Coordinates of C-alpha atoms in Angstrom, one line a residue:
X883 CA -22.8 18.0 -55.1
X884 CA -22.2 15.4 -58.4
X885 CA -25.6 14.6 -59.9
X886 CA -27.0 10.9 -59.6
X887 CA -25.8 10.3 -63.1
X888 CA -22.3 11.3 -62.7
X889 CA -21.9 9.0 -59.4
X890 CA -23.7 6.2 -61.5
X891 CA -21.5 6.6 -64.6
X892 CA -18.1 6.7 -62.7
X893 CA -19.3 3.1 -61.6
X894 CA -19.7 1.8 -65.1
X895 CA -17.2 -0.3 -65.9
X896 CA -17.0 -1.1 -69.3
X897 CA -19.4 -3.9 -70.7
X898 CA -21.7 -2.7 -68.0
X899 CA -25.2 -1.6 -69.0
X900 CA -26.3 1.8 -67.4
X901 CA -30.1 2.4 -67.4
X902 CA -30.8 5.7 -66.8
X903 CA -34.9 5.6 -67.8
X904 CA -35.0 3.0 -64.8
X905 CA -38.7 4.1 -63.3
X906 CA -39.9 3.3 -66.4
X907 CA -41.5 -0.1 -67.7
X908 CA -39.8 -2.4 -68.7
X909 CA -40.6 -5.8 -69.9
X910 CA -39.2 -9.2 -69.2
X911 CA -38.6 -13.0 -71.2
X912 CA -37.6 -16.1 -69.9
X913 CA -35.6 -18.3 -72.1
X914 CA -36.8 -21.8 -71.6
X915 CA -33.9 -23.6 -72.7
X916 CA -31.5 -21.6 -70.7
X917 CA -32.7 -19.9 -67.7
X918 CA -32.0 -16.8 -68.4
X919 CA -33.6 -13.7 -67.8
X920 CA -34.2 -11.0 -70.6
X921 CA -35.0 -7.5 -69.8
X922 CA -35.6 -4.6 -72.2
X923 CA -33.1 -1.8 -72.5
X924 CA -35.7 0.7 -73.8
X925 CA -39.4 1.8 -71.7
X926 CA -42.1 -0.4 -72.9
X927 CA -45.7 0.1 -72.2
X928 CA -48.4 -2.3 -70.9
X929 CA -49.4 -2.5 -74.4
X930 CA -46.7 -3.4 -76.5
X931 CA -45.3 -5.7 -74.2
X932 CA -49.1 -7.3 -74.3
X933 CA -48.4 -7.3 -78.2
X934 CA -44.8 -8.1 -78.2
X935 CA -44.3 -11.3 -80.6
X936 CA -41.7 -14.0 -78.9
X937 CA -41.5 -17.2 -80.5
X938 CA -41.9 -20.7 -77.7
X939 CA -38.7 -20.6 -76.4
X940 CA -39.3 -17.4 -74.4
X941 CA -42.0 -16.7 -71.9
X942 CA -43.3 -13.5 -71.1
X943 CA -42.5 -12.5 -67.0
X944 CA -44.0 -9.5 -66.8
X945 CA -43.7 -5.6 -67.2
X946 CA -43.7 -2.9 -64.3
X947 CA -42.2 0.3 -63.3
X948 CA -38.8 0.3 -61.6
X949 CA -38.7 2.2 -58.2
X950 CA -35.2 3.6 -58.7
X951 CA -34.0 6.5 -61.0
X952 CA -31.1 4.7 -62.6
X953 CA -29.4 1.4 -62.4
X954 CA -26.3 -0.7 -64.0
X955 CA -26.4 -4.3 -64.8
X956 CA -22.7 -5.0 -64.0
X957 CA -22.1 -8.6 -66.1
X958 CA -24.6 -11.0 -66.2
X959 CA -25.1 -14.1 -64.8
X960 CA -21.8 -15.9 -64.1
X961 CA -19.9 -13.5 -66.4
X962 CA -17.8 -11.2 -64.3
X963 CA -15.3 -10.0 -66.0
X964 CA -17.3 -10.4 -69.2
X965 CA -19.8 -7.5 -71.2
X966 CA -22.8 -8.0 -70.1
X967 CA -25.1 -10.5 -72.5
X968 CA -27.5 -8.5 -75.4
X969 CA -29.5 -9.4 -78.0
X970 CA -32.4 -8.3 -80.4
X971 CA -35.6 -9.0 -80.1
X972 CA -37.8 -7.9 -82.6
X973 CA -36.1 -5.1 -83.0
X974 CA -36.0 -4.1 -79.9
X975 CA -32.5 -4.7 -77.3
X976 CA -32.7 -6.7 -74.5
X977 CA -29.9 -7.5 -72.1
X978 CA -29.4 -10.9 -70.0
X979 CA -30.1 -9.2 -66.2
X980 CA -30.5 -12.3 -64.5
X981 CA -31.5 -15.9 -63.7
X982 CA -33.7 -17.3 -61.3
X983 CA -31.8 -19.6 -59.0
X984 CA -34.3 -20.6 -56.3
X985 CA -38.2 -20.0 -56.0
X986 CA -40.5 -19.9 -52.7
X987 CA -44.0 -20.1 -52.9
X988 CA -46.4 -17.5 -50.8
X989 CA -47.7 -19.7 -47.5
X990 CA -51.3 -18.0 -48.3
X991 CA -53.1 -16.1 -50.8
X992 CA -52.0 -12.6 -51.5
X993 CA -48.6 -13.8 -49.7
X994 CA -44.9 -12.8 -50.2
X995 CA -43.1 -15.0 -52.6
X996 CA -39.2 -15.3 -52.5
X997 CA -36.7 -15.7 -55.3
X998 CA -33.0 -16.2 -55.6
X999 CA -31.7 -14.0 -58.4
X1000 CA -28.4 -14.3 -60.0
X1001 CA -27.4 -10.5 -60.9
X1002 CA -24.9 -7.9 -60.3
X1003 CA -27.3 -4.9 -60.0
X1004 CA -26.2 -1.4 -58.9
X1005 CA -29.5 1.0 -58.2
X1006 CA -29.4 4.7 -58.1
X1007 CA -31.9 6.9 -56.2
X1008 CA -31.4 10.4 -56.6
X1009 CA -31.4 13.2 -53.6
X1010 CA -34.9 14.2 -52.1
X1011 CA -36.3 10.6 -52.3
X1012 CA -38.7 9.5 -50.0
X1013 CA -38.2 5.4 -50.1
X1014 CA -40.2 2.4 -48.6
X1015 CA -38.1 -0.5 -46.8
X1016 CA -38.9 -3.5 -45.8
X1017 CA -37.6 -4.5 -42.7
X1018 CA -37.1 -7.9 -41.7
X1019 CA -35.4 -9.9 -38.4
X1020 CA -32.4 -10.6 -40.9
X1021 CA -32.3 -7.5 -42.5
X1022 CA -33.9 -4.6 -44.9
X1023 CA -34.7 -4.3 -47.9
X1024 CA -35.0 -2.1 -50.8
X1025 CA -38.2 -0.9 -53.0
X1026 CA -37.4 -1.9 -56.7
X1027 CA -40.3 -3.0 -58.3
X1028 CA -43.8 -0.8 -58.3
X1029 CA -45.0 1.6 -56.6
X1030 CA -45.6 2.7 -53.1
X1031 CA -49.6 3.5 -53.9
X1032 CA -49.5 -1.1 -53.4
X1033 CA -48.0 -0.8 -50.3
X1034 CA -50.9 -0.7 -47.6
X1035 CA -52.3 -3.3 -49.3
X1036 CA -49.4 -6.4 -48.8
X1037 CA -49.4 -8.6 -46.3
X1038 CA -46.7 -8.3 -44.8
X1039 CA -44.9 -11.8 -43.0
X1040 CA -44.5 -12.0 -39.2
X1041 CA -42.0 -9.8 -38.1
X1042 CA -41.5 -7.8 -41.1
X1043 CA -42.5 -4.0 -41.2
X1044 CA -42.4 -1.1 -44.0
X1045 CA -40.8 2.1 -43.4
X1046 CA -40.1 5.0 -44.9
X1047 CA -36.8 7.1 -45.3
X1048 CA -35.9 10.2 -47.2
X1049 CA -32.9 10.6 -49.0
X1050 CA -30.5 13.7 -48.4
X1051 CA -28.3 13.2 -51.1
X1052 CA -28.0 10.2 -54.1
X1053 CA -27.5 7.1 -53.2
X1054 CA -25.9 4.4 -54.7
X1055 CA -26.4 1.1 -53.4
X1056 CA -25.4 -2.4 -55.0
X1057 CA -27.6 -5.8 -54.6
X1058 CA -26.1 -8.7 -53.5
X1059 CA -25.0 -11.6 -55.4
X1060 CA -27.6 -13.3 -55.6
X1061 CA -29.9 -10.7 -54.5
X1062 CA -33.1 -11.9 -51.9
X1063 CA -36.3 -10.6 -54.1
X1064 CA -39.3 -10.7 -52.5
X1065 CA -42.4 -10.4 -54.4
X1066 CA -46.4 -9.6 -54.5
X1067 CA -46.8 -10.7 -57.8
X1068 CA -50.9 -9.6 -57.1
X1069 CA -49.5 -6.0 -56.8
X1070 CA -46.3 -6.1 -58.9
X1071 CA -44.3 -4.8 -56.3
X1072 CA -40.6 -6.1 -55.3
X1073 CA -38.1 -5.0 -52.0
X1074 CA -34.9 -6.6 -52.9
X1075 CA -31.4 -7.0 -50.6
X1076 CA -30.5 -6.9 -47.7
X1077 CA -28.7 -3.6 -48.1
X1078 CA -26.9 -1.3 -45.7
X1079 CA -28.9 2.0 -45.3
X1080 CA -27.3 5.3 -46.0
X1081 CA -26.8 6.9 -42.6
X1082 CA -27.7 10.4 -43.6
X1083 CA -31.2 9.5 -44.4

C-alpha cells in the first residue's frame, strides 16, 4: 500500500503548497485591505502566535490544530493556474490559503456559524483514522479544525448529527470551491465540505 505522503505528493502540482505537519497549530492573519487570508507554513504555538508582531493592516484569526495529517493548498484564491501566493512575515512564511466570501452568524449562543471560503484545499488522513462527520440534510462534512475531545459539547443545528468512521486505508479528499465551513468558534472546532465518503470506511 503507498504511504499518505506518496498519494499526497503525486497530487502536488507544481506551485502547490503541501503541508505535511498539518495536525499541528497553525496561525492565521487577515489582510484588511485585501481580504485575504494568511496562514503559516511552519507549527506555531498558542504562544508565539499570542506574541506574534503584525503591523494594522493584518488582524489576527486565530490558531488551532488541524484535524488531518497532511494537506495541499492547490493555488490560492482566484489563481488557478498560478503558484500559490507567499510571503514573510517576521520571518516566518505564510501562504495566501484563502478568502472569506460570505459569513453567517450563529441563531444562538454557542451556535454553529457558517462561512464561504474561497480555497482549493486537498486534505489527507492517513490509514487507521477514526474521523468525526457531520451529517447534514444536504450533505456531510469533514473534521478539519480541532479536536474531537469539543465534540459532545456543540450544539448541533436541527437535523444535523456527528458520526464517526474509521479509515481502512489513506484518504485523499479535496474541498470544494468554495468550501461550506462551519464553525464553533467557542470550541475552535471546524467540519468543512460537503464531501463524498470513502466507501471502504
Amino acid at each position: 500500500m503507498k504511504t499518505l505522503k506518496s498519494l499526497m505528493q503525486a497530487q502536488q502540482k507544481k506551485g502547490a503548497v503541501l503541508i505535511d505537519h498539518a495536525s499541528g497549530m497553525t496561525g492565521e492573519f487577515l489582510d484588511n485591505q485585501t481580504g485575504l487570508i494568511w496562514m503559516s507554513v511552519e507549527s506555531m504555538t498558542q504562544h508565539e502566535f499570542g506574541n506574534f508582531e503584525v503591523d494594522n493592516q493584518l488582524t489576527p484569526v486565530g490558531v488551532a490544530p488541524g484535524a488531518m495529517d497532511m494537506a495541499i493548498f492547490h493555488y490560492s484564491p482566484n489563481g488557478e493556474g498560478k503558484p500559490v501566493l507567499e510571503r514573510t512575515i517576521n520571518g516566518r512564511r505564510f501562504i495566501n490559503a484563502a478568502s472569506a466570501e460570505m459569513v453567517s452568524t450563529p441563531s444562538h449562543p454557542g451556535g454553529m456559524a457558517e462561512i464561504s471560503v474561497n480555497k482549493s484545499h486537498s486534505l489527507g488522513f492517513a490509514a487507521g483514522r477514526k474521523l468525526n462527520v457531520l451529517s447534514l440534510p444536504e450533505g456531510d462534512f469533514i473534521e478539519v479544525v480541532g479536536t474531537q475531545a469539543a465534540d459532545e459539547q456543540l450544539r448541533l443545528p436541527v437535523g444535523a448529527t456527528l458520526k464517526t468512521i474509521t479509515l481502512k486505508q489513506p484518504w485523499i479528499v479535496k474541498l470544494p470551491t468554495p468550501a461550506r465551513t462551519l464553525w464553533w468558534f467557542e470550541h475552535l472546532r471546524s467540519f468543512q465540505g460537503p464531501v463524498s465518503l470513502p466507501t471502504n470506511s
